[in-house]
Amino acid sequence: MTTRHYINRRRFLATTAASSLIAGAMGISPALAADPIKTAGIYTVPVEQQWVSRIHKAALTAQERGDISYTFSENVSNTDYARVLREYAEAGNKLIIGEVFGAEQEAREVAAEYPDVAFLMGSSFKEDAALPNFAVFDNYIQDASYLSGIIAGSMTESGNIGMVGGFPIPEVNRLMHAFMAGAQEMNPDITFQVSFIGSWFDPPKAKETAFAMIENGADLLYAERFGVSDAAKEKGILAIGNVIDTQADYPDTVVASAIWHFEPTLDKAIAEVQAGTFVAADYGIYSFMNQGGTSLAPLGTFEGKIPKDAMDLVTKRTEEIKSGAFTVTINDEEPKSS
């Protein structure tokens, strides 16, 4: 396990930072001063990993503006997750963020032991009113994933797209389904090769899986995991990114990416903690495009190289998604190869 500390640029008293929390839920008036909230992040992978990097970035941004003081641990195993949660709760952190996909029950048990601490956790499950200090979120970025699929559908020549994911859990499945729907809107005859590597961070395995798909005819890859774009680059084919923008790293490879912006999710939680009104809730909605939680990354070197009919449809659908006139289907079932 690796722990890193970031000291806020503003001087503050830790004792006053601890005074506002979930006080409203306990019938206590919140502190008037908006002191930085002592906050911890607990991650099972390196903070460089796509998904966690977006949470980490939002936390650093919140710290820079003085809303929180932020410490985090990375590479925490699922079996060690509960222990680290307890340590941060005992250390006086009043907001703890992280992802508990592999330690769901244990994390909720810890949260029950510390009712005055706000827990905001990535989870495949919903909130429980019986555990009022445990809120959940997930990256519902299906809107931008769908738009990236439209672009992919217009760029593949073979009509054979390879898709490499980590695990077939809802947060991955829904993005893949949205991407596939977008691609098939451009070409209903497109086929997909779908595979999961059983890891959140294993670039060599993801790359090897992608190579096999290329050998099997794929001329465009959906890079849900690190390593896939490397395979595409080596073989001279195109890729679509996910969660982060890697276009600058793969200027001749990554055509488009669906980006997750965690800031609306975290900012909502911070406001609730400051107001003393933090309760169990599903923060997933703050990842939607109409909430500013997702967007299509700038096309970079592919600007002007994507067929006009595809870009016209992207523009049209973007406006419709934001207005509510068009809704991208959320399908959490495991996607299958065509």
Short mmCIF file of C-alpha atoms in Angstrom, two decimals:
data_model
loop_
_atom_site.label_atom_id
_atom_site.label_comp_id
_atom_site.label_asym_id
_atom_site.label_seq_id
_atom_site.Cartn_x
_atom_site.Cartn_y
_atom_site.Cartn_z
CA MET A 1 0.00 0.00 0.00
CA THR A 2 1.27 3.47 -0.84
CA THR A 3 0.18 6.57 1.04
CA ARG A 4 0.83 10.08 -0.17
CA HIS A 5 0.10 13.37 1.57
CA TYR A 6 -0.79 16.68 -0.03
CA ILE A 7 -0.67 19.74 2.24
CA ASN A 8 -3.19 22.47 1.46
CA ARG A 9 -1.79 25.84 0.52
CA ARG A 10 -3.92 27.45 3.23
CA ARG A 11 -3.07 27.10 6.90
CA PHE A 12 -5.87 25.68 8.93
CA LEU A 13 -6.70 24.02 12.22
CA ALA A 14 -7.59 20.36 11.88
CA THR A 15 -9.95 20.59 14.82
CA THR A 16 -12.12 23.18 13.10
CA ALA A 17 -12.05 21.22 9.87
CA ALA A 18 -13.66 18.38 11.77
CA SER A 19 -16.56 20.45 13.04
CA SER A 20 -18.97 20.56 10.12
CA LEU A 21 -19.59 17.05 8.66
CA ILE A 22 -22.82 15.28 8.81
CA ALA A 23 -23.96 17.38 11.71
CA GLY A 24 -27.27 18.26 10.13
CA ALA A 25 -28.22 14.61 9.89
CA MET A 26 -27.53 14.36 13.62
CA GLY A 27 -29.54 17.46 14.50
CA ILE A 28 -26.49 19.63 15.10
CA SER A 29 -26.03 23.00 13.42
CA PRO A 30 -23.11 23.02 10.97
CA ALA A 31 -20.14 25.28 11.57
CA LEU A 32 -20.47 28.67 9.95
CA ALA A 33 -16.89 28.87 8.72
CA ALA A 34 -16.13 26.87 5.59
CA ASP A 35 -12.91 25.36 6.88
CA PRO A 36 -11.18 22.72 4.75
CA ILE A 37 -12.72 19.31 5.28
CA LYS A 38 -10.18 16.68 6.27
CA THR A 39 -10.55 14.19 3.42
CA ALA A 40 -9.00 10.83 2.57
CA GLY A 41 -8.99 8.84 -0.64
CA ILE A 42 -8.53 5.05 -0.66
CA TYR A 43 -7.80 3.39 -3.99
CA THR A 44 -7.12 -0.22 -4.93
CA VAL A 45 -5.01 0.78 -7.94
CA PRO A 46 -2.41 3.45 -8.70
CA VAL A 47 -3.80 6.98 -8.99
CA GLU A 48 -2.50 6.96 -12.56
CA GLN A 49 -5.15 4.37 -13.48
CA GLN A 50 -7.90 5.87 -15.66
CA TRP A 51 -10.89 5.68 -13.35
CA VAL A 52 -9.18 6.58 -10.10
CA SER A 53 -7.18 9.35 -11.75
CA ARG A 54 -10.41 11.28 -12.31
CA ILE A 55 -11.36 11.07 -8.62
CA HIS A 56 -7.84 12.06 -7.63
CA LYS A 57 -7.83 15.02 -10.01
CA ALA A 58 -11.13 16.32 -8.65
CA ALA A 59 -9.85 15.99 -5.07
CA LEU A 60 -6.67 17.92 -5.88
CA THR A 61 -8.77 20.64 -7.51
CA ALA A 62 -11.00 20.88 -4.43
CA GLN A 63 -7.94 21.09 -2.22
CA GLU A 64 -6.36 23.80 -4.33
CA ARG A 65 -9.39 26.05 -3.87
CA GLY A 66 -9.35 25.39 -0.11
CA ASP A 67 -12.45 23.21 0.29
CA ILE A 68 -10.64 20.11 1.57
CA SER A 69 -7.29 18.92 2.90
CA TYR A 70 -6.48 15.70 1.11
CA THR A 71 -4.51 12.54 1.89
CA PHE A 72 -4.73 9.29 -0.04
CA SER A 73 -3.56 5.69 -0.19
CA GLU A 74 -3.18 3.77 -3.44
CA ASN A 75 -2.68 0.08 -4.26
CA VAL A 76 -4.78 -0.97 -1.25
CA SER A 77 -5.84 -4.60 -1.57
CA ASN A 78 -9.50 -5.52 -1.17
CA THR A 79 -8.58 -7.61 1.88
CA ASP A 80 -6.89 -4.60 3.47
CA TYR A 81 -9.51 -2.03 2.51
CA ALA A 82 -11.54 -2.13 5.75
CA ARG A 83 -8.43 -1.66 7.88
CA VAL A 84 -7.35 1.41 5.92
CA LEU A 85 -10.87 2.83 6.11
CA ARG A 86 -10.81 2.51 9.89
CA GLU A 87 -7.39 4.13 10.14
CA TYR A 88 -8.53 7.16 8.18
CA ALA A 89 -11.76 7.42 10.18
CA GLU A 90 -9.80 7.19 13.44
CA ALA A 91 -7.39 9.86 12.15
CA GLY A 92 -10.20 12.40 12.05
CA ASN A 93 -11.03 12.43 8.36
CA LYS A 94 -14.59 13.64 7.89
CA LEU A 95 -15.01 12.73 4.22
CA ILE A 96 -13.62 9.49 2.80
CA ILE A 97 -13.79 8.73 -0.91
CA GLY A 98 -12.80 5.62 -2.83
CA GLU A 99 -14.06 2.53 -4.65
CA VAL A 100 -15.39 -0.54 -2.88
CA PHE A 101 -16.33 -2.81 -5.78
CA GLY A 102 -14.36 -5.67 -4.25
CA ALA A 103 -14.95 -4.84 -0.58
CA GLU A 104 -18.56 -3.72 -0.49
CA GLN A 105 -19.82 -5.43 2.66
CA GLU A 106 -16.70 -4.73 4.68
CA ALA A 107 -16.75 -1.03 3.76
CA ARG A 108 -20.38 -0.65 4.78
CA GLU A 109 -19.66 -2.32 8.09
CA VAL A 110 -16.87 0.17 8.78
CA ALA A 111 -19.11 3.09 7.81
CA ALA A 112 -21.67 1.91 10.36
CA GLU A 113 -19.00 2.17 13.06
CA TYR A 114 -18.29 5.84 12.24
CA PRO A 115 -21.66 7.59 11.78
CA ASP A 116 -20.07 11.04 11.97
CA VAL A 117 -17.87 10.39 8.92
CA ALA A 118 -19.20 10.87 5.38
CA PHE A 119 -18.33 8.01 3.03
CA LEU A 120 -18.62 8.58 -0.74
CA MET A 121 -17.78 5.33 -2.48
CA GLY A 122 -17.75 3.98 -6.01
CA SER A 123 -20.10 1.02 -5.91
CA SER A 124 -22.18 -1.27 -8.10
CA PHE A 125 -24.90 -1.22 -5.44
CA LYS A 126 -27.32 1.45 -4.29
CA GLU A 127 -27.48 3.50 -1.13
CA ASP A 128 -29.15 2.16 2.00
CA ALA A 129 -31.26 4.51 4.10
CA ALA A 130 -30.32 2.43 7.16
CA LEU A 131 -26.70 3.57 6.62
CA PRO A 132 -27.21 7.34 6.29
CA ASN A 133 -23.53 8.32 6.08
CA PHE A 134 -22.69 6.04 3.11
CA ALA A 135 -23.37 7.49 -0.35
CA VAL A 136 -22.53 5.76 -3.63
CA PHE A 137 -21.47 6.87 -7.09
CA ASP A 138 -20.46 5.34 -10.39
CA ASN A 139 -19.18 6.72 -13.67
CA TYR A 140 -22.38 6.97 -15.66
CA ILE A 141 -20.62 8.35 -18.73
CA GLN A 142 -22.72 6.40 -21.21
CA ASP A 143 -23.66 9.67 -22.94
CA ALA A 144 -20.14 10.42 -24.16
CA SER A 145 -19.45 6.70 -24.73
CA TYR A 146 -22.37 6.62 -27.14
CA LEU A 147 -21.00 9.65 -28.99
CA SER A 148 -17.56 8.04 -29.26
CA GLY A 149 -19.27 4.98 -30.72
CA ILE A 150 -20.79 7.09 -33.50
CA ILE A 151 -17.30 8.24 -34.42
CA ALA A 152 -15.96 4.68 -34.26
CA GLY A 153 -18.73 3.42 -36.49
CA SER A 154 -17.79 5.96 -39.12
CA MET A 155 -14.06 5.18 -38.97
CA THR A 156 -13.93 1.39 -39.10
CA GLU A 157 -13.43 -0.03 -42.59
CA SER A 158 -13.73 -3.71 -41.77
CA GLY A 159 -16.81 -3.28 -39.59
CA ASN A 160 -15.03 -5.38 -36.96
CA ILE A 161 -14.37 -3.63 -33.64
CA GLY A 162 -12.45 -5.12 -30.70
CA MET A 163 -13.41 -4.19 -27.13
CA VAL A 164 -11.17 -4.92 -24.14
CA GLY A 165 -12.50 -4.33 -20.63
CA GLY A 166 -11.40 -4.99 -17.07
CA PHE A 167 -14.30 -6.81 -15.42
CA PRO A 168 -17.90 -7.23 -16.67
CA ILE A 169 -19.43 -5.14 -13.91
CA PRO A 170 -22.18 -2.53 -14.45
CA GLU A 171 -19.86 0.47 -14.60
CA VAL A 172 -17.98 -1.13 -17.52
CA ASN A 173 -20.88 -2.89 -19.18
CA ARG A 174 -23.02 0.22 -19.58
CA LEU A 175 -20.21 2.09 -21.31
CA MET A 176 -19.55 -0.74 -23.72
CA HIS A 177 -23.24 -1.09 -24.59
CA ALA A 178 -23.54 2.66 -25.17
CA PHE A 179 -20.46 2.62 -27.40
CA MET A 180 -21.83 -0.33 -29.38
CA ALA A 181 -25.19 1.41 -29.83
CA GLY A 182 -23.47 4.51 -31.18
CA ALA A 183 -21.34 2.51 -33.61
CA GLN A 184 -24.33 0.57 -34.89
CA GLU A 185 -26.28 3.76 -35.45
CA MET A 186 -23.71 4.55 -38.12
CA ASN A 187 -23.53 0.97 -39.41
CA PRO A 188 -25.98 -1.66 -38.08
CA ASP A 189 -23.83 -4.45 -39.56
CA ILE A 190 -20.81 -3.76 -37.37
CA THR A 191 -19.65 -6.74 -35.31
CA PHE A 192 -17.83 -6.71 -32.00
CA GLN A 193 -15.21 -8.86 -30.28
CA VAL A 194 -15.63 -8.44 -26.51
CA SER A 195 -13.18 -9.64 -23.88
CA PHE A 196 -12.46 -8.92 -20.19
CA ILE A 197 -8.97 -9.34 -18.77
CA GLY A 198 -9.95 -9.83 -15.11
CA SER A 199 -7.90 -6.90 -13.86
CA TRP A 200 -8.21 -3.16 -13.45
CA PHE A 201 -4.55 -2.56 -14.20
CA ASP A 202 -2.68 -5.06 -16.33
CA PRO A 203 -1.51 -3.26 -19.49
CA PRO A 204 0.49 -6.25 -20.84
CA LYS A 205 -2.54 -8.54 -20.64
CA ALA A 206 -4.81 -5.92 -22.20
CA LYS A 207 -2.31 -5.43 -24.99
CA GLU A 208 -2.03 -9.18 -25.63
CA THR A 209 -5.83 -9.48 -25.77
CA ALA A 210 -6.01 -6.60 -28.21
CA PHE A 211 -3.38 -8.19 -30.46
CA ALA A 212 -5.54 -11.32 -30.68
CA MET A 213 -8.52 -9.23 -31.75
CA ILE A 214 -6.49 -7.51 -34.43
CA GLU A 215 -5.39 -10.89 -35.72
CA ASN A 216 -9.07 -11.77 -35.86
CA GLY A 217 -9.90 -8.85 -38.12
CA ALA A 218 -10.53 -5.84 -35.86
CA ASP A 219 -9.38 -2.56 -37.38
CA LEU A 220 -10.51 -0.38 -34.48
CA LEU A 221 -10.28 -1.00 -30.72
CA TYR A 222 -12.28 0.24 -27.73
CA ALA A 223 -9.65 0.86 -25.06
CA GLU A 224 -11.46 0.50 -21.74
CA ARG A 225 -8.12 -0.49 -20.17
CA PHE A 226 -4.53 0.71 -20.45
CA GLY A 227 -2.48 -1.30 -22.95
CA VAL A 228 -5.10 -1.49 -25.69
CA SER A 229 -4.06 1.74 -27.38
CA ASP A 230 -0.46 0.53 -27.35
CA ALA A 231 -1.50 -2.53 -29.33
CA ALA A 232 -3.43 -0.35 -31.78
CA LYS A 233 -0.45 1.96 -32.20
CA GLU A 234 1.95 -0.92 -32.88
CA LYS A 235 -0.37 -2.44 -35.49
CA GLY A 236 -1.27 0.87 -37.12
CA ILE A 237 -5.00 0.80 -36.41
CA LEU A 238 -7.32 3.19 -34.56
CA ALA A 239 -8.57 3.22 -30.98
CA ILE A 240 -11.27 4.90 -28.90
CA GLY A 241 -10.30 6.00 -25.39
CA ASN A 242 -12.27 5.84 -22.17
CA VAL A 243 -12.49 8.01 -19.02
CA ILE A 244 -9.31 10.03 -19.72
CA ASP A 245 -7.99 11.85 -22.79
CA THR A 246 -4.92 10.10 -24.22
CA GLN A 247 -5.01 11.72 -27.67
CA ALA A 248 -1.78 13.62 -27.06
CA ASP A 249 -0.05 10.35 -26.13
CA TYR A 250 -1.38 8.51 -29.19
CA PRO A 251 -1.85 11.27 -31.80
CA ASP A 252 -2.11 8.88 -34.74
CA THR A 253 -4.14 6.26 -32.91
CA VAL A 254 -6.78 7.58 -30.49
CA VAL A 255 -9.59 9.11 -32.51
CA ALA A 256 -11.93 10.09 -29.67
CA SER A 257 -12.49 9.48 -25.97
CA ALA A 258 -15.40 9.64 -23.54
CA ILE A 259 -14.18 11.68 -20.57
CA TRP A 260 -15.37 11.40 -16.98
CA HIS A 261 -15.45 14.57 -14.90
CA PHE A 262 -15.70 13.66 -11.21
CA GLU A 263 -15.81 17.28 -10.09
CA PRO A 264 -19.65 17.62 -10.05
CA THR A 265 -19.92 14.47 -7.90
CA LEU A 266 -17.27 15.48 -5.38
CA ASP A 267 -18.37 19.11 -5.25
CA LYS A 268 -21.91 18.04 -4.39
CA ALA A 269 -20.62 15.87 -1.55
CA ILE A 270 -18.39 18.65 -0.23
CA ALA A 271 -21.31 21.07 -0.21
CA GLU A 272 -23.46 18.59 1.69
CA VAL A 273 -20.75 17.94 4.27
CA GLN A 274 -20.17 21.67 4.72
CA ALA A 275 -23.91 22.21 5.19
CA GLY A 276 -24.26 19.27 7.56
CA THR A 277 -26.77 17.63 5.23
CA PHE A 278 -24.80 14.67 3.87
CA VAL A 279 -27.03 11.58 3.68
CA ALA A 280 -27.13 8.23 1.88
CA ALA A 281 -27.78 8.97 -1.79
CA ASP A 282 -26.90 7.84 -5.29
CA TYR A 283 -24.49 10.40 -6.74
CA GLY A 284 -24.41 8.64 -10.11
CA ILE A 285 -26.54 11.32 -11.77
CA TYR A 286 -23.71 13.84 -11.44
CA SER A 287 -21.74 11.87 -14.04
CA PHE A 288 -24.41 12.49 -16.71
CA MET A 289 -23.64 14.88 -19.55
CA ASN A 290 -26.42 17.27 -18.57
CA GLN A 291 -24.73 17.61 -15.16
CA GLY A 292 -21.29 18.28 -16.62
CA GLY A 293 -20.04 14.87 -15.55
CA THR A 294 -18.96 13.63 -18.97
CA SER A 295 -17.93 14.99 -22.34
CA LEU A 296 -16.34 13.96 -25.60
CA ALA A 297 -12.65 14.83 -25.56
CA PRO A 298 -11.25 17.24 -28.16
CA LEU A 299 -10.43 15.36 -31.36
CA GLY A 300 -6.92 16.77 -31.56
CA THR A 301 -5.08 15.46 -34.61
CA PHE A 302 -8.29 13.86 -35.91
CA GLU A 303 -10.11 17.17 -36.14
CA GLY A 304 -11.52 17.41 -39.67
CA LYS A 305 -10.68 13.76 -40.45
CA ILE A 306 -13.97 12.22 -39.27
CA PRO A 307 -16.79 11.91 -41.84
CA LYS A 308 -19.13 14.91 -41.77
CA ASP A 309 -22.28 12.84 -41.37
CA ALA A 310 -20.86 11.32 -38.20
CA MET A 311 -19.88 14.68 -36.72
CA ASP A 312 -23.25 16.15 -37.64
CA LEU A 313 -24.92 13.30 -35.75
CA VAL A 314 -22.57 13.79 -32.78
CA THR A 315 -23.52 17.47 -32.64
CA LYS A 316 -27.22 16.70 -32.93
CA ARG A 317 -27.18 13.98 -30.28
CA THR A 318 -25.10 16.10 -27.90
CA GLU A 319 -27.69 18.86 -28.00
CA GLU A 320 -30.51 16.35 -27.58
CA ILE A 321 -28.83 14.63 -24.64
CA LYS A 322 -28.29 17.93 -22.85
CA SER A 323 -31.87 19.03 -23.47
CA GLY A 324 -33.36 15.68 -22.53
CA ALA A 325 -34.77 15.05 -26.00
CA PHE A 326 -32.59 11.95 -26.41
CA THR A 327 -31.64 9.46 -23.71
CA VAL A 328 -28.81 6.97 -24.03
CA THR A 329 -29.96 3.56 -22.83
CA ILE A 330 -28.29 2.31 -19.66
CA ASN A 331 -27.66 -1.41 -20.04
CA ASP A 332 -25.70 -3.00 -17.19
CA GLU A 333 -25.79 -6.56 -18.56
CA GLU A 334 -22.54 -8.14 -19.68
CA PRO A 335 -21.92 -7.41 -23.38
CA LYS A 336 -21.16 -10.32 -25.68
CA SER A 337 -19.20 -10.72 -28.89
CA SER A 338 -21.28 -10.60 -32.06
#
